[in-house]
CSV table of C-alpha atoms in Angstrom, one decimal:
chain,number,residue,atom,x,y,z
A,1,UNK,CA,-8.5,-8.9,-36.5
A,2,UNK,CA,-9.3,-8.7,-32.8
A,3,UNK,CA,-10.3,-11.8,-30.9
A,4,UNK,CA,-13.8,-11.2,-29.6
A,5,UNK,CA,-15.8,-13.8,-27.8
A,6,UNK,CA,-19.6,-13.6,-27.0
A,7,UNK,CA,-20.3,-14.7,-23.5
A,8,UNK,CA,-23.8,-16.2,-23.6
A,9,UNK,CA,-24.0,-16.5,-19.8
A,10,UNK,CA,-23.5,-12.8,-19.3
A,11,UNK,CA,-25.0,-11.6,-22.6
A,12,UNK,CA,-22.0,-9.4,-23.5
A,13,UNK,CA,-18.9,-9.3,-25.7
A,14,UNK,CA,-15.6,-9.9,-24.0
A,15,UNK,CA,-12.0,-9.9,-25.2
A,16,UNK,CA,-10.3,-13.2,-24.4
A,17,UNK,CA,-7.4,-11.7,-22.5
A,18,UNK,CA,-6.0,-14.9,-20.7
A,19,UNK,CA,-5.1,-18.4,-21.7
A,20,UNK,CA,-5.2,-21.5,-19.4
A,21,UNK,CA,-3.3,-21.1,-16.1
A,22,UNK,CA,-0.7,-23.7,-15.1
A,23,UNK,CA,-0.2,-23.8,-11.3
A,24,UNK,CA,3.2,-25.1,-10.1
A,25,UNK,CA,2.6,-25.9,-6.5
A,26,UNK,CA,6.2,-26.7,-5.7
A,27,UNK,CA,7.3,-23.1,-6.3
A,28,UNK,CA,3.9,-21.4,-5.6
A,29,UNK,CA,4.0,-20.1,-9.1
A,30,UNK,CA,1.4,-19.6,-11.9
A,31,UNK,CA,2.1,-19.4,-15.6
A,32,UNK,CA,-0.2,-18.3,-18.3
A,33,UNK,CA,-0.4,-16.6,-21.7
A,34,UNK,CA,-1.9,-13.1,-21.8
A,35,UNK,CA,-3.0,-11.1,-24.7
A,36,UNK,CA,-2.5,-7.3,-24.2
A,37,UNK,CA,-4.7,-4.6,-25.7
A,38,UNK,CA,-2.1,-4.1,-28.4
A,39,UNK,CA,-2.8,-7.8,-29.5
A,40,UNK,CA,0.6,-8.9,-28.5
A,41,UNK,CA,0.9,-12.2,-26.6
A,42,UNK,CA,2.9,-12.4,-23.4
A,43,UNK,CA,3.8,-15.3,-21.1
A,44,UNK,CA,3.4,-14.3,-17.5
A,45,UNK,CA,5.1,-16.0,-14.6
A,46,UNK,CA,4.1,-14.8,-11.2
A,47,UNK,CA,3.2,-15.9,-7.7
A,48,UNK,CA,0.1,-18.1,-7.4
A,49,UNK,CA,-3.2,-16.4,-6.8
A,50,UNK,CA,-6.3,-18.0,-5.2
A,51,UNK,CA,-8.3,-16.8,-8.2
A,52,UNK,CA,-6.2,-19.0,-10.4
A,53,UNK,CA,-8.0,-22.1,-9.1
A,54,UNK,CA,-10.8,-23.7,-11.2
A,55,UNK,CA,-13.2,-23.8,-8.3
A,56,UNK,CA,-12.6,-20.1,-7.6
A,57,UNK,CA,-13.4,-19.3,-11.3
A,58,UNK,CA,-16.8,-21.0,-10.9
A,59,UNK,CA,-17.5,-19.0,-7.7
A,60,UNK,CA,-16.5,-15.8,-9.5
A,61,UNK,CA,-18.7,-16.6,-12.5
A,62,UNK,CA,-21.8,-17.1,-10.4
A,63,UNK,CA,-21.0,-14.0,-8.3
A,64,UNK,CA,-20.8,-12.0,-11.5
A,65,UNK,CA,-24.2,-13.4,-12.7
A,66,UNK,CA,-25.8,-12.7,-9.4
A,67,UNK,CA,-24.4,-9.1,-9.3
A,68,UNK,CA,-26.5,-8.4,-12.4
A,69,UNK,CA,-29.7,-9.4,-10.5
A,70,UNK,CA,-28.7,-7.4,-7.4
A,71,UNK,CA,-27.5,-4.4,-9.4
A,72,UNK,CA,-29.5,-2.0,-7.2
A,73,UNK,CA,-27.3,-2.7,-4.1
A,74,UNK,CA,-24.7,0.0,-3.6
A,75,UNK,CA,-21.6,-1.2,-1.7
A,76,UNK,CA,-18.5,0.6,-0.4
A,77,UNK,CA,-15.7,-1.9,-0.2
A,78,UNK,CA,-12.6,-1.0,1.9
A,79,UNK,CA,-9.2,-2.8,2.0
A,80,UNK,CA,-5.5,-2.5,2.7
A,81,UNK,CA,-2.4,-4.0,1.2
A,82,UNK,CA,-3.2,-7.4,-0.4
A,83,UNK,CA,-6.3,-7.6,1.8
A,84,UNK,CA,-4.0,-8.8,4.5
A,85,UNK,CA,-3.7,-5.8,6.8
A,86,UNK,CA,-5.8,-4.0,9.4
A,87,UNK,CA,-3.6,-1.2,10.6
A,88,UNK,CA,-3.5,1.5,7.9
A,89,UNK,CA,-5.8,4.3,7.0
A,90,UNK,CA,-8.6,2.1,5.6
A,91,UNK,CA,-9.2,0.3,8.8
A,92,UNK,CA,-9.1,3.5,10.9
A,93,UNK,CA,-11.7,5.1,8.5
A,94,UNK,CA,-13.8,1.9,8.4
A,95,UNK,CA,-14.1,1.8,12.2
A,96,UNK,CA,-15.1,5.5,12.4
A,97,UNK,CA,-17.8,5.0,9.7
A,98,UNK,CA,-19.2,2.0,11.6
A,99,UNK,CA,-19.2,4.1,14.8
A,100,UNK,CA,-21.2,6.8,13.0
A,101,UNK,CA,-23.7,4.2,11.8
A,102,UNK,CA,-23.0,4.3,8.1
A,103,UNK,CA,-24.5,1.4,6.2
A,104,UNK,CA,-23.3,-0.7,3.3
A,105,UNK,CA,-19.7,-0.2,4.4
A,106,UNK,CA,-17.6,-3.4,4.2
A,107,UNK,CA,-14.0,-4.3,4.8
A,108,UNK,CA,-12.1,-7.2,3.1
A,109,UNK,CA,-9.4,-9.1,4.8
A,110,UNK,CA,-7.9,-12.6,4.5
A,111,UNK,CA,-9.2,-14.9,7.2
A,112,UNK,CA,-5.7,-16.2,7.9
A,113,UNK,CA,-4.2,-12.7,8.4
A,114,UNK,CA,-2.7,-12.3,11.9
A,115,UNK,CA,-4.5,-8.9,12.0
A,116,UNK,CA,-7.9,-10.5,12.2
A,117,UNK,CA,-7.5,-11.2,15.9
A,118,UNK,CA,-7.1,-7.4,16.4
A,119,UNK,CA,-10.5,-6.6,15.0
A,120,UNK,CA,-13.0,-5.8,17.8
A,121,UNK,CA,-16.4,-7.6,17.9
A,122,UNK,CA,-18.2,-4.4,17.1
A,123,UNK,CA,-16.5,-4.1,13.7
A,124,UNK,CA,-16.6,-7.8,12.7
A,125,UNK,CA,-20.2,-7.6,11.5
A,126,UNK,CA,-19.2,-5.9,8.3
A,127,UNK,CA,-16.0,-7.8,7.7
A,128,UNK,CA,-15.9,-9.9,4.5
A,129,UNK,CA,-13.3,-12.6,4.3
A,130,UNK,CA,-11.2,-12.8,1.1
A,131,UNK,CA,-11.9,-15.4,-1.5
A,132,UNK,CA,-15.4,-16.2,-0.2
A,133,UNK,CA,-18.4,-16.1,-2.5
A,134,UNK,CA,-19.6,-13.0,-0.7
A,135,UNK,CA,-16.3,-11.3,-1.4
A,136,UNK,CA,-16.5,-11.9,-5.1
A,137,UNK,CA,-20.2,-10.8,-5.2
A,138,UNK,CA,-19.6,-7.6,-3.2
A,139,UNK,CA,-16.5,-6.8,-5.4
A,140,UNK,CA,-18.8,-6.8,-8.5
A,141,UNK,CA,-21.5,-4.9,-6.7
A,142,UNK,CA,-19.2,-2.2,-5.3
A,143,UNK,CA,-19.4,1.1,-7.0
A,144,UNK,CA,-17.0,2.7,-4.5
A,145,UNK,CA,-13.7,1.4,-3.3
A,146,UNK,CA,-11.8,3.0,-0.4
A,147,UNK,CA,-8.3,1.7,0.2
A,148,UNK,CA,-4.6,2.4,0.9
A,149,UNK,CA,-3.6,0.8,-2.3
A,150,UNK,CA,-5.0,0.4,-5.9
A,151,UNK,CA,-8.1,-1.7,-6.4
A,152,UNK,CA,-6.2,-4.9,-7.2
A,153,UNK,CA,-5.4,-5.2,-3.5
A,154,UNK,CA,-9.1,-5.7,-2.8
A,155,UNK,CA,-9.1,-8.9,-4.8
A,156,UNK,CA,-5.8,-10.3,-6.1
A,157,UNK,CA,-2.6,-8.8,-7.5
A,158,UNK,CA,-2.0,-9.3,-11.3
A,159,UNK,CA,-5.3,-11.1,-11.5
A,160,UNK,CA,-5.9,-13.3,-14.5
A,161,UNK,CA,-9.6,-13.7,-14.3
A,162,UNK,CA,-11.4,-12.0,-17.2
A,163,UNK,CA,-14.5,-10.9,-15.2
A,164,UNK,CA,-12.4,-9.3,-12.4
A,165,UNK,CA,-9.9,-7.9,-14.9
A,166,UNK,CA,-12.8,-6.3,-16.9
A,167,UNK,CA,-14.2,-4.6,-13.7
A,168,UNK,CA,-10.8,-3.2,-12.9
A,169,UNK,CA,-9.8,-1.9,-16.3
A,170,UNK,CA,-13.2,-0.4,-17.2
A,171,UNK,CA,-12.8,1.9,-14.1
A,172,UNK,CA,-16.6,2.3,-13.7
A,173,UNK,CA,-16.3,2.9,-10.0
A,174,UNK,CA,-15.4,5.6,-7.6
A,175,UNK,CA,-12.0,5.2,-5.9
A,176,UNK,CA,-10.9,7.0,-2.8
A,177,UNK,CA,-7.1,6.4,-2.6
A,178,UNK,CA,-6.0,6.8,1.0
A,179,UNK,CA,-2.4,6.2,0.2
A,180,UNK,CA,-0.1,3.8,2.0
A,181,UNK,CA,2.2,6.7,2.9
A,182,UNK,CA,2.8,10.3,2.2
A,183,UNK,CA,3.8,10.8,-1.5
A,184,UNK,CA,6.8,13.2,-1.1
A,185,UNK,CA,9.8,10.9,-1.5
A,186,UNK,CA,10.3,9.5,-5.0
A,187,UNK,CA,8.8,12.0,-7.5
A,188,UNK,CA,5.6,11.2,-9.4
A,189,UNK,CA,7.6,12.4,-12.5
A,190,UNK,CA,9.7,9.2,-12.2
A,191,UNK,CA,9.1,6.4,-14.6
A,192,UNK,CA,8.5,4.1,-11.7
A,193,UNK,CA,5.6,6.2,-10.4
A,194,UNK,CA,3.8,6.8,-13.8
A,195,UNK,CA,1.0,4.3,-12.9
A,196,UNK,CA,-0.1,6.7,-10.1
A,197,UNK,CA,-0.5,9.7,-12.5
A,198,UNK,CA,-4.0,10.8,-13.4
A,199,UNK,CA,-5.7,8.5,-16.0
A,200,UNK,CA,-3.3,5.6,-15.6
A,201,UNK,CA,-4.2,2.8,-13.2
A,202,UNK,CA,-6.9,4.7,-11.4
A,203,UNK,CA,-10.2,6.1,-12.6
A,204,UNK,CA,-10.4,9.7,-13.7
A,205,UNK,CA,-12.7,10.6,-10.8
A,206,UNK,CA,-10.3,9.2,-8.1
A,207,UNK,CA,-10.0,11.2,-4.9
A,208,UNK,CA,-6.6,11.2,-3.3
A,209,UNK,CA,-5.9,11.9,0.4
A,210,UNK,CA,-2.9,14.2,0.9
A,211,UNK,CA,-1.3,15.8,4.0
A,212,UNK,CA,-0.5,19.3,2.9
A,213,UNK,CA,-0.6,22.0,0.2
A,214,UNK,CA,3.0,21.0,-0.7
A,215,UNK,CA,2.0,17.3,-1.3
A,216,UNK,CA,-1.1,18.5,-3.2
A,217,UNK,CA,1.1,20.6,-5.5
A,218,UNK,CA,3.3,17.5,-6.1
A,219,UNK,CA,0.2,15.6,-7.4
A,220,UNK,CA,-0.9,18.5,-9.5
A,221,UNK,CA,2.5,19.4,-11.1
A,222,UNK,CA,3.9,15.9,-11.5
A,223,UNK,CA,0.8,13.7,-11.5
A,224,UNK,CA,-1.4,15.9,-13.7
A,225,UNK,CA,-4.2,15.9,-11.1
A,226,UNK,CA,-6.6,18.8,-10.6
A,227,UNK,CA,-7.1,20.5,-7.3
A,228,UNK,CA,-10.6,19.0,-6.8
A,229,UNK,CA,-9.1,15.5,-7.1
A,230,UNK,CA,-7.2,16.0,-3.8
A,231,UNK,CA,-8.5,16.0,-0.2
A,232,UNK,CA,-6.0,17.9,2.0
A,233,UNK,CA,-7.1,16.2,5.3
A,234,UNK,CA,-4.1,14.3,6.5
A,235,UNK,CA,-3.9,10.5,6.7
A,236,UNK,CA,-6.5,8.8,9.0
A,237,UNK,CA,-3.9,6.3,10.3
A,238,UNK,CA,-1.9,9.2,11.7
A,239,UNK,CA,-4.7,9.8,14.1
A,240,UNK,CA,-3.7,6.7,16.0
A,241,UNK,CA,0.1,7.0,15.6
A,242,UNK,CA,1.7,6.8,19.0
A,243,UNK,CA,5.2,6.1,20.4
A,244,UNK,CA,5.7,4.4,23.7
A,245,UNK,CA,7.4,6.5,26.4
A,246,UNK,CA,10.0,3.8,26.9
A,247,UNK,CA,10.6,3.3,23.1
A,248,UNK,CA,14.2,2.3,22.6
A,249,UNK,CA,14.4,0.2,19.3
A,250,UNK,CA,16.4,1.0,16.2
A,251,UNK,CA,14.3,0.0,13.2
A,252,UNK,CA,15.8,-0.6,9.8
A,253,UNK,CA,13.2,-0.4,7.0
A,254,UNK,CA,14.3,0.3,3.4
A,255,UNK,CA,11.9,0.5,0.5
A,256,UNK,CA,11.8,-2.2,-2.2
A,257,UNK,CA,13.8,-2.4,-5.4
A,258,UNK,CA,11.3,-3.3,-8.2
A,259,UNK,CA,14.2,-4.0,-10.6
A,260,UNK,CA,15.5,-6.7,-8.2
A,261,UNK,CA,12.2,-8.5,-7.5
A,262,UNK,CA,12.9,-11.6,-9.6
A,263,UNK,CA,16.5,-11.9,-8.4
A,264,UNK,CA,15.5,-11.6,-4.8
A,265,UNK,CA,13.3,-14.7,-5.2
A,266,UNK,CA,16.1,-16.7,-6.7
A,267,UNK,CA,19.4,-15.3,-5.4
A,268,UNK,CA,18.7,-13.0,-2.5
A,269,UNK,CA,22.3,-12.6,-1.3
A,270,UNK,CA,23.4,-11.3,-4.7
A,271,UNK,CA,21.1,-8.3,-4.7
A,272,UNK,CA,21.8,-4.7,-3.8
A,273,UNK,CA,19.0,-4.9,-1.3
A,274,UNK,CA,20.7,-7.6,0.7
A,275,UNK,CA,24.1,-5.9,0.5
A,276,UNK,CA,22.6,-2.6,1.7
A,277,UNK,CA,21.0,-4.3,4.7
A,278,UNK,CA,24.3,-5.9,5.6
A,279,UNK,CA,26.1,-2.6,5.3
A,280,UNK,CA,23.6,-0.9,7.6
A,281,UNK,CA,23.8,-3.8,10.1
A,282,UNK,CA,27.6,-3.6,10.2
A,283,UNK,CA,27.3,0.1,11.0
A,284,UNK,CA,25.2,-0.3,14.1
A,285,UNK,CA,27.4,0.2,17.2
A,286,UNK,CA,27.9,-3.1,19.1
A,287,UNK,CA,26.3,-1.7,22.3
A,288,UNK,CA,23.1,-1.0,20.4
A,289,UNK,CA,22.8,-4.1,18.3
A,290,UNK,CA,20.4,-5.7,20.8
A,291,UNK,CA,18.0,-2.8,20.1
A,292,UNK,CA,17.9,-3.5,16.4
A,293,UNK,CA,14.9,-4.6,14.4
A,294,UNK,CA,15.0,-5.2,10.6
A,295,UNK,CA,11.8,-4.8,8.7
A,296,UNK,CA,12.2,-5.6,5.0
A,297,UNK,CA,9.6,-4.5,2.5
A,298,UNK,CA,6.7,-7.0,2.6
A,299,UNK,CA,7.4,-8.2,-0.9
A,300,UNK,CA,10.9,-9.3,0.3
A,301,UNK,CA,9.8,-11.0,3.5
A,302,UNK,CA,9.7,-14.5,2.0
A,303,UNK,CA,13.3,-14.2,0.7
A,304,UNK,CA,14.5,-13.1,4.1
A,305,UNK,CA,12.6,-15.9,5.8
A,306,UNK,CA,14.3,-18.5,3.6
A,307,UNK,CA,17.8,-17.1,3.9
A,308,UNK,CA,20.4,-17.3,6.6
A,309,UNK,CA,20.0,-13.6,7.4
A,310,UNK,CA,22.3,-12.7,10.4
A,311,UNK,CA,19.5,-11.5,12.7
A,312,UNK,CA,15.9,-12.6,13.3
A,313,UNK,CA,13.2,-10.7,11.4
A,314,UNK,CA,9.7,-10.3,13.0
A,315,UNK,CA,7.7,-11.8,10.1
A,316,UNK,CA,4.2,-11.5,11.4
A,317,UNK,CA,4.2,-8.6,13.8
A,318,UNK,CA,2.2,-5.4,13.0
A,319,UNK,CA,4.3,-2.6,11.6
A,320,UNK,CA,2.3,-0.2,13.7
A,321,UNK,CA,3.0,-2.0,16.9
A,322,UNK,CA,6.7,-2.2,16.1
A,323,UNK,CA,6.9,1.5,15.2
A,324,UNK,CA,5.5,2.3,18.6
A,325,UNK,CA,8.7,0.9,20.0
A,326,UNK,CA,11.0,2.9,17.7
A,327,UNK,CA,13.3,5.6,19.0
A,328,UNK,CA,15.1,5.7,15.7
A,329,UNK,CA,14.3,4.7,12.1
A,330,UNK,CA,16.9,4.1,9.4
A,331,UNK,CA,15.5,4.0,5.9
A,332,UNK,CA,16.4,5.0,2.4
A,333,UNK,CA,13.5,6.3,0.3
A,334,UNK,CA,10.5,4.8,2.1
A,335,UNK,CA,7.4,6.8,3.1
A,336,UNK,CA,7.6,5.0,6.4
A,337,UNK,CA,9.9,7.9,7.4
A,338,UNK,CA,6.8,10.2,7.6
A,339,UNK,CA,5.0,7.7,9.8
A,340,UNK,CA,7.9,7.3,12.2
A,341,UNK,CA,8.7,11.0,12.5
A,342,UNK,CA,5.0,11.9,13.2
A,343,UNK,CA,5.2,9.6,16.2
A,344,UNK,CA,8.3,11.5,17.6
A,345,UNK,CA,11.0,9.1,16.4
A,346,UNK,CA,14.1,10.4,14.7
A,347,UNK,CA,14.8,9.4,11.1
A,348,UNK,CA,18.2,8.7,9.4
A,349,UNK,CA,18.3,8.5,5.6
A,350,UNK,CA,20.7,6.0,4.0
A,351,UNK,CA,21.5,7.3,0.5
A,352,UNK,CA,24.7,5.5,-0.3
A,353,UNK,CA,23.2,4.2,-3.6
A,354,UNK,CA,21.0,7.2,-4.4
A,355,UNK,CA,22.4,7.7,-7.9
A,356,UNK,CA,21.9,4.0,-8.9
A,357,UNK,CA,18.4,3.8,-7.4
A,358,UNK,CA,17.2,7.0,-9.0
A,359,UNK,CA,18.5,5.8,-12.4
A,360,UNK,CA,16.5,2.6,-11.9
A,361,UNK,CA,13.4,4.5,-10.7
A,362,UNK,CA,13.8,6.8,-13.7
A,363,UNK,CA,13.5,10.0,-11.7
A,364,UNK,CA,14.5,11.9,-8.6
A,365,UNK,CA,13.7,12.5,-5.0
A,366,UNK,CA,11.4,15.2,-3.7
A,367,UNK,CA,13.4,15.3,-0.5
A,368,UNK,CA,16.9,16.9,-0.5
A,369,UNK,CA,19.5,18.4,1.7
A,370,UNK,CA,17.4,21.5,2.2
A,371,UNK,CA,14.0,20.1,3.1
A,372,UNK,CA,15.0,16.8,4.8
A,373,UNK,CA,13.7,15.9,8.2
A,374,UNK,CA,16.5,13.7,9.3
A,375,UNK,CA,20.3,13.2,8.9
A,376,UNK,CA,21.5,11.9,5.6
A,377,UNK,CA,24.3,9.3,5.4
A,378,UNK,CA,26.3,8.2,2.3
A,379,UNK,CA,28.6,5.6,4.0
A,380,UNK,CA,28.9,3.4,7.0
A,381,UNK,CA,31.2,5.8,8.9
A,382,UNK,CA,28.6,8.6,8.7
A,383,UNK,CA,25.8,6.3,9.7
A,384,UNK,CA,27.6,5.1,12.8
A,385,UNK,CA,28.3,8.7,13.8
A,386,UNK,CA,24.7,10.0,13.4
A,387,UNK,CA,23.2,7.0,15.2
A,388,UNK,CA,25.0,8.2,18.4
A,389,UNK,CA,23.9,11.7,17.6
A,390,UNK,CA,20.2,10.8,17.3
A,391,UNK,CA,19.6,7.8,19.6
A,392,UNK,CA,17.6,8.8,22.7
A,393,UNK,CA,17.7,12.5,21.8
A,394,UNK,CA,14.9,15.0,20.9
A,395,UNK,CA,13.9,15.7,17.4
A,396,UNK,CA,15.9,18.4,15.7
A,397,UNK,CA,13.7,21.6,15.6
A,398,UNK,CA,14.8,22.4,12.1
A,399,UNK,CA,13.7,19.0,11.0
A,400,UNK,CA,10.3,19.4,12.7
A,401,UNK,CA,9.8,22.7,10.8
A,402,UNK,CA,10.6,21.0,7.5
A,403,UNK,CA,8.4,18.1,8.3
A,404,UNK,CA,5.4,20.3,9.1
A,405,UNK,CA,5.5,21.8,5.6
A,406,UNK,CA,5.0,18.3,4.1
A,407,UNK,CA,2.6,16.9,6.9
A,408,UNK,CA,0.5,19.9,8.1
A,409,UNK,CA,-1.8,18.2,10.6
A,410,UNK,CA,-1.1,16.9,14.0
A,411,UNK,CA,-4.5,17.3,15.8
A,412,UNK,CA,-5.7,13.7,15.4
A,413,UNK,CA,-8.7,14.8,13.4
A,414,UNK,CA,-7.7,13.6,9.9
A,415,UNK,CA,-10.4,10.9,9.8
A,416,UNK,CA,-13.2,13.3,10.6
A,417,UNK,CA,-12.0,15.9,8.1
A,418,UNK,CA,-12.0,13.2,5.4
A,419,UNK,CA,-15.5,12.0,6.3
A,420,UNK,CA,-16.7,15.6,6.0
A,421,UNK,CA,-15.3,15.9,2.5
A,422,UNK,CA,-16.7,12.5,1.4
A,423,UNK,CA,-20.1,13.6,2.7
A,424,UNK,CA,-19.9,17.0,0.9
A,425,UNK,CA,-19.0,15.2,-2.4
A,426,UNK,CA,-21.9,12.7,-1.9
A,427,UNK,CA,-19.4,9.8,-2.1
A,428,UNK,CA,-20.8,8.2,1.1
A,429,UNK,CA,-23.5,10.6,2.3
A,430,UNK,CA,-26.9,9.9,0.7
A,431,UNK,CA,-26.5,6.4,-0.5
A,432,UNK,CA,-24.8,4.8,2.5
A,433,UNK,CA,-26.0,6.5,5.7
A,434,UNK,CA,-29.5,5.4,6.7
A,435,UNK,CA,-29.8,8.4,8.9
A,436,UNK,CA,-29.4,10.9,6.0
């Protein structure tokens, strides 16, 4: 028998998905029981969310009630990773829409984010600060979400509030998925990427921004998407990608290891991620070590901060700003490689643990020896050699050719191409622009 509860305040039946939340402030952790759709009970332990607090639950409840009264308001809500950033495609698109006088376009960001200071006065009028009453209200009112991540990043990750959870899982909204990076690294056929396949975590009518016919085919063949689900426009953030003329930094930025997430929080030095970083650091020639910048995946930043990592890590600097200084990027399977190469930096791929990682990802790489756009290293000796080969040199023309098959556009018009397609599909045209 399913547990069904009638909510008299909202006049609707709701499944009671979540039990009481216990917040452990000493470890910044929340614990709660969760009942899944298969009626199984799970105990969840995760990082604390603002929406776990009792006072936030009251704000969310009243925001939900008010949203029923203001149902006629049509809102487009834009956001980036964890509502903390203002440097990816969503912020670039947001500013362009404001410049073109589109209405009812709003951008969510945490007031304490260091990126807030980068927002010009002209664009602050439609900024909504995370966890305010207005944020909760506009989240419920929004019928269109445009972001570089899935919708959870517009509110809270792994949210345990029943009203927010219901809005997310019912998928009665339009999502325009700008992507955090080009999806042509770890295949969508991989177990790890299955949530990004059609009909999984995103609504059926989701529109996805891609950078080429090749990337589009990847989504169609391995993600079960249709051609009309994909906008081949290029990523808006690439319109602003630049590299300083005097760029001389060597940036190390591997992707995350989801299977090591819990261990990284408790025993960082014992993880493969930490050992990989140390191997790479030890391979950097001594005369270039002063040029080195290590940028761990954002989810691992806290672990790095609390460890005795051998070099200083820029915890709060913008990735975009740091990449402008990069002459050379060393990564493993991160889509940041596409970002760096677009700017004119060289890329080196560290694939020493490729077999282990692909086993854990449950899949394979789309990149290989034939279509790569950078040198591949499988050990420290190779890495040291190719660093000398690439540092302060021009991009290999064969690599440029390979790259242009995956990222077709380099005319800085990706944002305008995307707006044109959103207009044509009436996603923002008639409802949101007062001049049309």
